[in-house]
mmCIF file with all atom_site columns, C-alpha atoms and ligand atoms in Angstrom:
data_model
loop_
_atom_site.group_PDB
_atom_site.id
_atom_site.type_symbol
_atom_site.label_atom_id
_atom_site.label_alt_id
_atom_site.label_comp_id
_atom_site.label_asym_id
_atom_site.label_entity_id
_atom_site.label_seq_id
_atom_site.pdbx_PDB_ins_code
_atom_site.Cartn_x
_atom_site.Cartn_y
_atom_site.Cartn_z
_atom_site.occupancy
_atom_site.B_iso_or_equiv
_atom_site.pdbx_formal_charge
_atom_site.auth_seq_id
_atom_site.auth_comp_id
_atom_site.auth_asym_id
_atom_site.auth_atom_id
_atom_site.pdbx_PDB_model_num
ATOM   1   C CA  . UNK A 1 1   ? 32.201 -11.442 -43.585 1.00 90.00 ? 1   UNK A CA  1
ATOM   2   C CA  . UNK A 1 2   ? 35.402 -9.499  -42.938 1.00 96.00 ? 2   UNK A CA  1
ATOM   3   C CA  . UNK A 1 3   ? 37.893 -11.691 -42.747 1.00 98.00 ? 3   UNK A CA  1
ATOM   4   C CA  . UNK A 1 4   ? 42.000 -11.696 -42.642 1.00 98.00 ? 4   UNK A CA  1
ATOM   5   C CA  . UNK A 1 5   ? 44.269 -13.037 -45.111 1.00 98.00 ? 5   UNK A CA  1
ATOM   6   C CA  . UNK A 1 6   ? 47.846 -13.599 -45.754 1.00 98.00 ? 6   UNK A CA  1
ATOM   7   C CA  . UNK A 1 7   ? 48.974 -12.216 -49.191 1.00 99.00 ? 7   UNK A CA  1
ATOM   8   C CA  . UNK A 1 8   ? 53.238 -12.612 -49.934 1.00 99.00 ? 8   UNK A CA  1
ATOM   9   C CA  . UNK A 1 9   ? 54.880 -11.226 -52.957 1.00 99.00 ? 9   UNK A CA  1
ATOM   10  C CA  . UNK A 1 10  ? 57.556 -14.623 -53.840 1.00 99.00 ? 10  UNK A CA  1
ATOM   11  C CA  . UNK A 1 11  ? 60.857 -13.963 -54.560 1.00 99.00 ? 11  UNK A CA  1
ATOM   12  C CA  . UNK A 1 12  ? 60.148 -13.809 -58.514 1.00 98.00 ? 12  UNK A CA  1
ATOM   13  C CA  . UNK A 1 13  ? 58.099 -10.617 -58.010 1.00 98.00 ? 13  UNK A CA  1
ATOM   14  C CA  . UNK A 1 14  ? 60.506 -8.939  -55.637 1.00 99.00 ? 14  UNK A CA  1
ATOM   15  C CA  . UNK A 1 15  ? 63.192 -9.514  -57.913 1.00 98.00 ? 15  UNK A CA  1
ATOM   16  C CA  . UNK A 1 16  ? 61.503 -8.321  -60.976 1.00 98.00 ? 16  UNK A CA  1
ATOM   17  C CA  . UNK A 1 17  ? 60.385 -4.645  -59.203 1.00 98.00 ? 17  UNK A CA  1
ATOM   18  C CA  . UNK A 1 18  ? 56.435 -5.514  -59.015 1.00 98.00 ? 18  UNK A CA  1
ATOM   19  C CA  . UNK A 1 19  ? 55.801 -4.925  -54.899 1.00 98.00 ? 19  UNK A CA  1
ATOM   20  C CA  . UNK A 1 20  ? 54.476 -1.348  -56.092 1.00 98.00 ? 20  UNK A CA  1
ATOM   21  C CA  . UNK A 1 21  ? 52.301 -2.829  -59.083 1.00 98.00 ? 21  UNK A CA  1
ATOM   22  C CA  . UNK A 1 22  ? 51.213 -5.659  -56.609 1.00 98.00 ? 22  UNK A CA  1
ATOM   23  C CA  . UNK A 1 23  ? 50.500 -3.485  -54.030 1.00 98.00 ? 23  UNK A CA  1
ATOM   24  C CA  . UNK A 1 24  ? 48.504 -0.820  -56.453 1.00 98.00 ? 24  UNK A CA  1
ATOM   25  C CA  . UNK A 1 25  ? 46.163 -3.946  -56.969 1.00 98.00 ? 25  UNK A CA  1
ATOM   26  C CA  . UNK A 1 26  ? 45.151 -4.658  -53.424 1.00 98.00 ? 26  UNK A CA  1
ATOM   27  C CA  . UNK A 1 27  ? 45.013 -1.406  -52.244 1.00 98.00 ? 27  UNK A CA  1
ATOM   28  C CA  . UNK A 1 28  ? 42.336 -0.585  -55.497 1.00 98.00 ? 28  UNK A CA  1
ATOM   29  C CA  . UNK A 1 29  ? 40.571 -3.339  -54.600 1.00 98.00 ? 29  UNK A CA  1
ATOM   30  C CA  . UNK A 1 30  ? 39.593 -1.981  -51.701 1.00 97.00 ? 30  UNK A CA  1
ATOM   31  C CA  . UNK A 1 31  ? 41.450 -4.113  -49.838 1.00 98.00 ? 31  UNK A CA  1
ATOM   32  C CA  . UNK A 1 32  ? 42.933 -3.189  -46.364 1.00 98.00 ? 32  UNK A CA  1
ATOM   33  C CA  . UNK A 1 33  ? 46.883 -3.793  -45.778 1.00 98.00 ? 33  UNK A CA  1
ATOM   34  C CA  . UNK A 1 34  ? 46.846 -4.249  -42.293 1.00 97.00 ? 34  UNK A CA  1
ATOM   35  C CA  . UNK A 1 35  ? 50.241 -5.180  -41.644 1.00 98.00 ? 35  UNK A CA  1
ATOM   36  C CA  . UNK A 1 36  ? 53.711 -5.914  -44.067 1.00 98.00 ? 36  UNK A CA  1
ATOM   37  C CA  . UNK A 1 37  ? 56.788 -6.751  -43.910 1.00 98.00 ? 37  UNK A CA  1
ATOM   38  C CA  . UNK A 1 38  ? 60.188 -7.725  -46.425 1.00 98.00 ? 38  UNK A CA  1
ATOM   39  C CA  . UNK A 1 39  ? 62.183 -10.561 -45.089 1.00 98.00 ? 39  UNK A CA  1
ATOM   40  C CA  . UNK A 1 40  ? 64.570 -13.283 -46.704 1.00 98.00 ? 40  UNK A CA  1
ATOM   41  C CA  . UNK A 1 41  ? 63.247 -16.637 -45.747 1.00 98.00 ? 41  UNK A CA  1
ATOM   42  C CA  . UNK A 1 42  ? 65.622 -19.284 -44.682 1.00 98.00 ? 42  UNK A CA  1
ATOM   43  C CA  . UNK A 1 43  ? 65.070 -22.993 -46.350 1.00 98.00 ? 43  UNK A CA  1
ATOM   44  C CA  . UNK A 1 44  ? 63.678 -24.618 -42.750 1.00 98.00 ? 44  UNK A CA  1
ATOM   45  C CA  . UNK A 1 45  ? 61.439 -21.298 -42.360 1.00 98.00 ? 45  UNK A CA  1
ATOM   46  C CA  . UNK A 1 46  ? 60.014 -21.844 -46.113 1.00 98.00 ? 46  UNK A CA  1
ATOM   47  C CA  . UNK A 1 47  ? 59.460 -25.410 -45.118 1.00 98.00 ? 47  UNK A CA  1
ATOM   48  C CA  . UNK A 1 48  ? 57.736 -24.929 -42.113 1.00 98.00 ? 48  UNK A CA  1
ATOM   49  C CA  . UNK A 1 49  ? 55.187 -22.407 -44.171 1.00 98.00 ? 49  UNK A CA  1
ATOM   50  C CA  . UNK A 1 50  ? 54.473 -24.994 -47.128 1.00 98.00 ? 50  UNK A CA  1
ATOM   51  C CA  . UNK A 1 51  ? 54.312 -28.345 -44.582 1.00 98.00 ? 51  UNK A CA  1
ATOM   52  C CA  . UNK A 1 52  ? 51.358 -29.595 -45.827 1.00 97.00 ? 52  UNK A CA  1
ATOM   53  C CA  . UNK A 1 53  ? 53.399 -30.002 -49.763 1.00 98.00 ? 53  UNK A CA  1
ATOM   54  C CA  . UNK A 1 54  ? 56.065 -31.782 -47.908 1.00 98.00 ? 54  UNK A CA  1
ATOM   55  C CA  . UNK A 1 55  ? 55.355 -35.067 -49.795 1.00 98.00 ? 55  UNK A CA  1
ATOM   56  C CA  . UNK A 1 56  ? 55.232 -33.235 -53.433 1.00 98.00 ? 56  UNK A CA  1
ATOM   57  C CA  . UNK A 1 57  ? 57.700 -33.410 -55.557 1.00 98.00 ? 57  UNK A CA  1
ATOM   58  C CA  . UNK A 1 58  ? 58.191 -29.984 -56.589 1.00 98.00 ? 58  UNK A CA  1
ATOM   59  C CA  . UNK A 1 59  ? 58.615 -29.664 -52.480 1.00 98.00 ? 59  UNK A CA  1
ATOM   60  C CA  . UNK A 1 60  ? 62.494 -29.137 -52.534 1.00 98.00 ? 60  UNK A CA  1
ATOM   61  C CA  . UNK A 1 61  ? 62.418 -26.641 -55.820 1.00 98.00 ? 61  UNK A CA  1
ATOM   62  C CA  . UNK A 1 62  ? 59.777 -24.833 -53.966 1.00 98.00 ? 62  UNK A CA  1
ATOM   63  C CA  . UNK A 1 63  ? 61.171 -23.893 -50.568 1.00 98.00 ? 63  UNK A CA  1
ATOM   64  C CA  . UNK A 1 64  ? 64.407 -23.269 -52.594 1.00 98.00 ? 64  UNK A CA  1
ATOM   65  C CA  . UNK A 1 65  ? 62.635 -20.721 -54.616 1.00 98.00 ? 65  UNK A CA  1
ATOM   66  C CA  . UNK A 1 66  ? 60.737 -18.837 -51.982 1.00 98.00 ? 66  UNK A CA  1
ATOM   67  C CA  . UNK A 1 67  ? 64.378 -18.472 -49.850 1.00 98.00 ? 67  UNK A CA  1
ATOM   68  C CA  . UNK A 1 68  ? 66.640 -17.328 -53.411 1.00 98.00 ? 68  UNK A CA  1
ATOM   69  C CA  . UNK A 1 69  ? 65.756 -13.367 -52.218 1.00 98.00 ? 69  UNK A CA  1
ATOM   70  C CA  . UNK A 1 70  ? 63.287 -10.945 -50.577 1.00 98.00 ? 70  UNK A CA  1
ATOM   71  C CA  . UNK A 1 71  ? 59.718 -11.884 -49.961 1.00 99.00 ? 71  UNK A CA  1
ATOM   72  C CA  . UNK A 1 72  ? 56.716 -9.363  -48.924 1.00 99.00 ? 72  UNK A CA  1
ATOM   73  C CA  . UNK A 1 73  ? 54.632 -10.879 -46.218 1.00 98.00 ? 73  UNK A CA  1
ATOM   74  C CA  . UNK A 1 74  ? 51.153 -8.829  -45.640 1.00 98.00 ? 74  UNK A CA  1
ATOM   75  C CA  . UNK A 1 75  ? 48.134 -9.415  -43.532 1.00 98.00 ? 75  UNK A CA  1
ATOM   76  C CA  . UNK A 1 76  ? 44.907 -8.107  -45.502 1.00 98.00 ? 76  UNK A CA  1
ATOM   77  C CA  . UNK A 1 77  ? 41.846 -7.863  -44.477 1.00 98.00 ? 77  UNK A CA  1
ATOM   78  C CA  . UNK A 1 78  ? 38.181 -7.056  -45.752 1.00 98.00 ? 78  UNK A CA  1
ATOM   79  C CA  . UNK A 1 79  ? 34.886 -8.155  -46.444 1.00 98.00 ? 79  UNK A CA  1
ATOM   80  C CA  . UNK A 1 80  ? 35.664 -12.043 -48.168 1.00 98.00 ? 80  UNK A CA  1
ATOM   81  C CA  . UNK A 1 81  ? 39.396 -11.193 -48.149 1.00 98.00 ? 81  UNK A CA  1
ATOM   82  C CA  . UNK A 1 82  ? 40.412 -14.827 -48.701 1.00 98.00 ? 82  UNK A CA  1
ATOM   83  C CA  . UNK A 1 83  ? 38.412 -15.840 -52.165 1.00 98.00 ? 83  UNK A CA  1
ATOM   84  C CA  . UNK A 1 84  ? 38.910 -11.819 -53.301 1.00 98.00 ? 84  UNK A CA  1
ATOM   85  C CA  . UNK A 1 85  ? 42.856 -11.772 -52.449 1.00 98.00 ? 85  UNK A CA  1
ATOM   86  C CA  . UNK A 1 86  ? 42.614 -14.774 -55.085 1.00 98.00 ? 86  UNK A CA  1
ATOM   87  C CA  . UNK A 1 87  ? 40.389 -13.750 -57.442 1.00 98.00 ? 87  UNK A CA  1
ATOM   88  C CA  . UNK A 1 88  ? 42.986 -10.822 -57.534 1.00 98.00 ? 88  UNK A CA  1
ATOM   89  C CA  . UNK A 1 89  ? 45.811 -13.401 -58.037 1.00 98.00 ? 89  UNK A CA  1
ATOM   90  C CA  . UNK A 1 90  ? 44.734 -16.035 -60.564 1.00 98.00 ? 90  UNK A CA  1
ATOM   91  C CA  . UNK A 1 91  ? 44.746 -19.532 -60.877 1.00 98.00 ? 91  UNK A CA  1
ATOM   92  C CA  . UNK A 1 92  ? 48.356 -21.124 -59.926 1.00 98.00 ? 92  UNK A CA  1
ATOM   93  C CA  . UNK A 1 93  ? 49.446 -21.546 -63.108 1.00 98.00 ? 93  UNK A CA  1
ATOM   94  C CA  . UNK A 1 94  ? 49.775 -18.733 -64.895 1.00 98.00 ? 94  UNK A CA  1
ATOM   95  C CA  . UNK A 1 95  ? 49.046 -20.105 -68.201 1.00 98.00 ? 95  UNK A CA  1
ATOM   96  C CA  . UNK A 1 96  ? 45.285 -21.102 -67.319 1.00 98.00 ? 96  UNK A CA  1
ATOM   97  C CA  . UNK A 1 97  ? 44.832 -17.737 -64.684 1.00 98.00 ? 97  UNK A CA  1
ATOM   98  C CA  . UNK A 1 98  ? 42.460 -15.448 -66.314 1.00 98.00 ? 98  UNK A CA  1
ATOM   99  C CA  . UNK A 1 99  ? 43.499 -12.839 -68.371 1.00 98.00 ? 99  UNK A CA  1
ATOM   100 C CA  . UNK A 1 100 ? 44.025 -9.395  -66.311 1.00 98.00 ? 100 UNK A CA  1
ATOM   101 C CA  . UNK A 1 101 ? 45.119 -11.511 -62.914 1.00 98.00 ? 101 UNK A CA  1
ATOM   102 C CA  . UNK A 1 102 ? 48.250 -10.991 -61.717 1.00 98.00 ? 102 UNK A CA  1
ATOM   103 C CA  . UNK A 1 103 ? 49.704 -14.347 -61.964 1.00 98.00 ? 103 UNK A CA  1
ATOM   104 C CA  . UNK A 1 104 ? 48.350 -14.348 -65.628 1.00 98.00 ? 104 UNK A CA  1
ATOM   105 C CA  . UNK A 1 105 ? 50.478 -11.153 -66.224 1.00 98.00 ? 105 UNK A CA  1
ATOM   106 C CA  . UNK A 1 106 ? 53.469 -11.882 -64.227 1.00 98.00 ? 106 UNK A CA  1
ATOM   107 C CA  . UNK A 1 107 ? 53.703 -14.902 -63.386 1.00 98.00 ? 107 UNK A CA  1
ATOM   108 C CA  . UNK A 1 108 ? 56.656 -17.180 -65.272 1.00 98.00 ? 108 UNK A CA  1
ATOM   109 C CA  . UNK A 1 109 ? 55.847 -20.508 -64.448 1.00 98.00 ? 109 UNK A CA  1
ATOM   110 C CA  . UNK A 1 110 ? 53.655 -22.600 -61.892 1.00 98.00 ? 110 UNK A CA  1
ATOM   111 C CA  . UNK A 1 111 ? 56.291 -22.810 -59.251 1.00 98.00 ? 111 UNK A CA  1
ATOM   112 C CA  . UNK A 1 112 ? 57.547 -18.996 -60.026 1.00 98.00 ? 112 UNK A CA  1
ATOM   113 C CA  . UNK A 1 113 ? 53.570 -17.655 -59.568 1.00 98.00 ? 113 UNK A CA  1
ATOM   114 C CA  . UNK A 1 114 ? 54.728 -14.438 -58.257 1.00 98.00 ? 114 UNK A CA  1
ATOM   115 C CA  . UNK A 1 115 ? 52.010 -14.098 -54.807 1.00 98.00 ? 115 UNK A CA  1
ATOM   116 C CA  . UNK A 1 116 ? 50.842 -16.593 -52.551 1.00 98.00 ? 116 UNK A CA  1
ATOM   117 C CA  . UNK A 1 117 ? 47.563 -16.178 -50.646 1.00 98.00 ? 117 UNK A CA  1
ATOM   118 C CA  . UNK A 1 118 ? 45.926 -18.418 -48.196 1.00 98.00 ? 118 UNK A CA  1
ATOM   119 C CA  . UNK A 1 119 ? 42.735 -20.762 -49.284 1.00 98.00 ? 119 UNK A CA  1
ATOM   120 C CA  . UNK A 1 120 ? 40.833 -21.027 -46.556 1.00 98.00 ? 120 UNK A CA  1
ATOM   121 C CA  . UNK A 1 121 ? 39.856 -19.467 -43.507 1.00 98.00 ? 121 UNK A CA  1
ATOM   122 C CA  . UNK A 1 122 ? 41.731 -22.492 -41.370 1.00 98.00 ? 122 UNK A CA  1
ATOM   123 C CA  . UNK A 1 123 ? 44.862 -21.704 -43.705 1.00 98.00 ? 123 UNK A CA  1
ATOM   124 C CA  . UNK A 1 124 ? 44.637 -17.988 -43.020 1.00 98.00 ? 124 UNK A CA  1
ATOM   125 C CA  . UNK A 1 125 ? 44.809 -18.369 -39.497 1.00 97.00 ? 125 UNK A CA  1
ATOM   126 C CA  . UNK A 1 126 ? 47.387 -20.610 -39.479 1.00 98.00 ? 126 UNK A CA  1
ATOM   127 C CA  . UNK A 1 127 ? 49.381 -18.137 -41.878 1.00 98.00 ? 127 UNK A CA  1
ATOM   128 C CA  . UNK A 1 128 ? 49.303 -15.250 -40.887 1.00 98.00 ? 128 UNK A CA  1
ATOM   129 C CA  . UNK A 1 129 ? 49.986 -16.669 -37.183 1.00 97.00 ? 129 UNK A CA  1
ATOM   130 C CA  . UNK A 1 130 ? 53.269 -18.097 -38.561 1.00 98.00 ? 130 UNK A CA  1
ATOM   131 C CA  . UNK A 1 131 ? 54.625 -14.994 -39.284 1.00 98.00 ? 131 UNK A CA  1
ATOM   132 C CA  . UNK A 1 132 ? 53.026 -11.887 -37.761 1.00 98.00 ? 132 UNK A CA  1
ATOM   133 C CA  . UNK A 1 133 ? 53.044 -11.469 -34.177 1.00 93.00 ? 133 UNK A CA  1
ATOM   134 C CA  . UNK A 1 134 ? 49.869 -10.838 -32.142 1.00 86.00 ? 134 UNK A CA  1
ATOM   135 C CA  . UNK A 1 135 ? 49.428 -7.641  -31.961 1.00 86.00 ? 135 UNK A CA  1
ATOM   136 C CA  . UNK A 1 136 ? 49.480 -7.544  -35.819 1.00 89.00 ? 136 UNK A CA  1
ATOM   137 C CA  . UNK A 1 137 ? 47.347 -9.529  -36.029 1.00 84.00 ? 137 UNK A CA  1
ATOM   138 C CA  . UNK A 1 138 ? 44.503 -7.632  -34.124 1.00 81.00 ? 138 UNK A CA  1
HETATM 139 P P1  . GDP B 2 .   ? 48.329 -21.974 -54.485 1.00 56.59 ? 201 GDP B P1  1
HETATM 140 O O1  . GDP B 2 .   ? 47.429 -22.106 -53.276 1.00 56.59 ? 201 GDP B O1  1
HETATM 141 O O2  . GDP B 2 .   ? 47.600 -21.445 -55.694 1.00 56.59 ? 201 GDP B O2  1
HETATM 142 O O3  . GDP B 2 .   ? 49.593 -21.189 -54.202 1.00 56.59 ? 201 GDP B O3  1
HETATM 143 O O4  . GDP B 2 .   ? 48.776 -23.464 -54.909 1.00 56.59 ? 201 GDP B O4  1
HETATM 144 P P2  . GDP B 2 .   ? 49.262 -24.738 -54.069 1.00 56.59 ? 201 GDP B P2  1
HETATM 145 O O5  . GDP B 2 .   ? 48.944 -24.598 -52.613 1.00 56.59 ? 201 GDP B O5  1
HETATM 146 O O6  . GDP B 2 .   ? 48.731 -25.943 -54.783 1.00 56.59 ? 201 GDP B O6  1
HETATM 147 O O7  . GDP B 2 .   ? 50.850 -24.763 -54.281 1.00 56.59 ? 201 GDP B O7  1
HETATM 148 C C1  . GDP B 2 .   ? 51.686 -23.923 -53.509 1.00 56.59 ? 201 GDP B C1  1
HETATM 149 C C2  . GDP B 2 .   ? 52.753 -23.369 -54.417 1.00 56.59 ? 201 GDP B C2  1
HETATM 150 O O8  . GDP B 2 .   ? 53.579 -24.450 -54.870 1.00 56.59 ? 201 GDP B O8  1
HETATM 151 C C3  . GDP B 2 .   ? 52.263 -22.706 -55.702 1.00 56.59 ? 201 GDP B C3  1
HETATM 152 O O9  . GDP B 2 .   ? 51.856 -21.372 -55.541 1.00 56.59 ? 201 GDP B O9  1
HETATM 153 C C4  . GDP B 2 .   ? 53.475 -22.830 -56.599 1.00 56.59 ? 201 GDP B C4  1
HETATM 154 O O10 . GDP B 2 .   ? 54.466 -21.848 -56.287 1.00 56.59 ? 201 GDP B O10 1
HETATM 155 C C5  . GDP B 2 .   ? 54.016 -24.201 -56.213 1.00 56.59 ? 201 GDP B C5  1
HETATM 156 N N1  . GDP B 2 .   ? 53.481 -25.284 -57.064 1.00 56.59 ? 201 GDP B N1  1
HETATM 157 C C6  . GDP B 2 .   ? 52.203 -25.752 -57.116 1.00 56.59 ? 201 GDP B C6  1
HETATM 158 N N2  . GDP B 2 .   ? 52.079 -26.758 -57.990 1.00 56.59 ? 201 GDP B N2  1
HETATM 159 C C7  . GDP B 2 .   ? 53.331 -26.949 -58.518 1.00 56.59 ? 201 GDP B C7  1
HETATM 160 C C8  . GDP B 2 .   ? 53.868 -27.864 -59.483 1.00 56.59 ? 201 GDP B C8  1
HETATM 161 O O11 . GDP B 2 .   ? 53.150 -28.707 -60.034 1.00 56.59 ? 201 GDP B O11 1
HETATM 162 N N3  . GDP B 2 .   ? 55.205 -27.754 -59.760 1.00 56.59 ? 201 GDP B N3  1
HETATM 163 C C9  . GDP B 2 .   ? 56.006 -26.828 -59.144 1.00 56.59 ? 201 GDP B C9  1
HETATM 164 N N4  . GDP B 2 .   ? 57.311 -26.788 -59.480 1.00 56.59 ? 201 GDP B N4  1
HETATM 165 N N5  . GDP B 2 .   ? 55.528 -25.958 -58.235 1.00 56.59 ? 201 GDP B N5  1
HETATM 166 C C10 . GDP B 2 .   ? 54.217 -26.003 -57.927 1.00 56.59 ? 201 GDP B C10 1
#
């Protein structure tokens, strides 16, 4: 099934010069970027993306991290785009993501996991809606 997904490259990964590397990785995939953009995230626009942690602790340290810089916001799309974006990524800690993912070779800690990608078709929808207009989103 071809299906949409919303891929960002966290603050960590922007920082550390890896959009390119990233990037490499989806598009060899086979992978289709079908729309990006950089942007800094304030705190209440990080919040409104991760709602549904709002009652976990590591809720404040995380919406602080994804606004410290530049993120990388992309809408890809392709045949099972959703479980193949994170297959691609790894587990979310890096320490037990498979050797070769990206979060296994860049990521520096569970919170600092480098890329975020949505779970679930209901997730993806709700994603990339949140920030991609709709005309991107065609
Ligand atoms: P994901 O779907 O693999 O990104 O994982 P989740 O939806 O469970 O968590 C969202 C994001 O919150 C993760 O990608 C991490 O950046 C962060 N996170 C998840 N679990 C923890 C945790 O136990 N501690 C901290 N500090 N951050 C976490």
């Amino acid at each position: 099934m071809i299906e949409q997904t919303l891929a960002i490259i966290k603050p960590d990964g922007v920082a550390r010069n890896l959009i390119g590397e990233i990037i490499h990785r989806i598009e060899t995939s086979g992978l289709k970027i079908q729309a990006m953009k950089m942007v800094q995230l304030s705190v209440k626009q990080a919040e409104g993306f991760y709602a549904v942690h709002r009652d976990k602790p590591f809720f404040p340290s995380l919406t602080s991290f994804m606004s410290e810089g530049p993120v990388v916001l992309m809408i890809l799309s392709g045949e099972n785009a959703i479980q193949k974006w994170r297959d691609l990524m790894g587990a979310t800690d890096p320490a037990k993501a498979v050797p070769g993912t990206i979060r296994r070779e860049f990521g520096q800690s569970i919170e600092r996991n480098t890329t975020h990608g949505s779970d679930a078709p209901e997730t993806a929808a709700f994603e990339t809606a949140y920030f991609f207009g709709g005309m991107e989103r065609l």
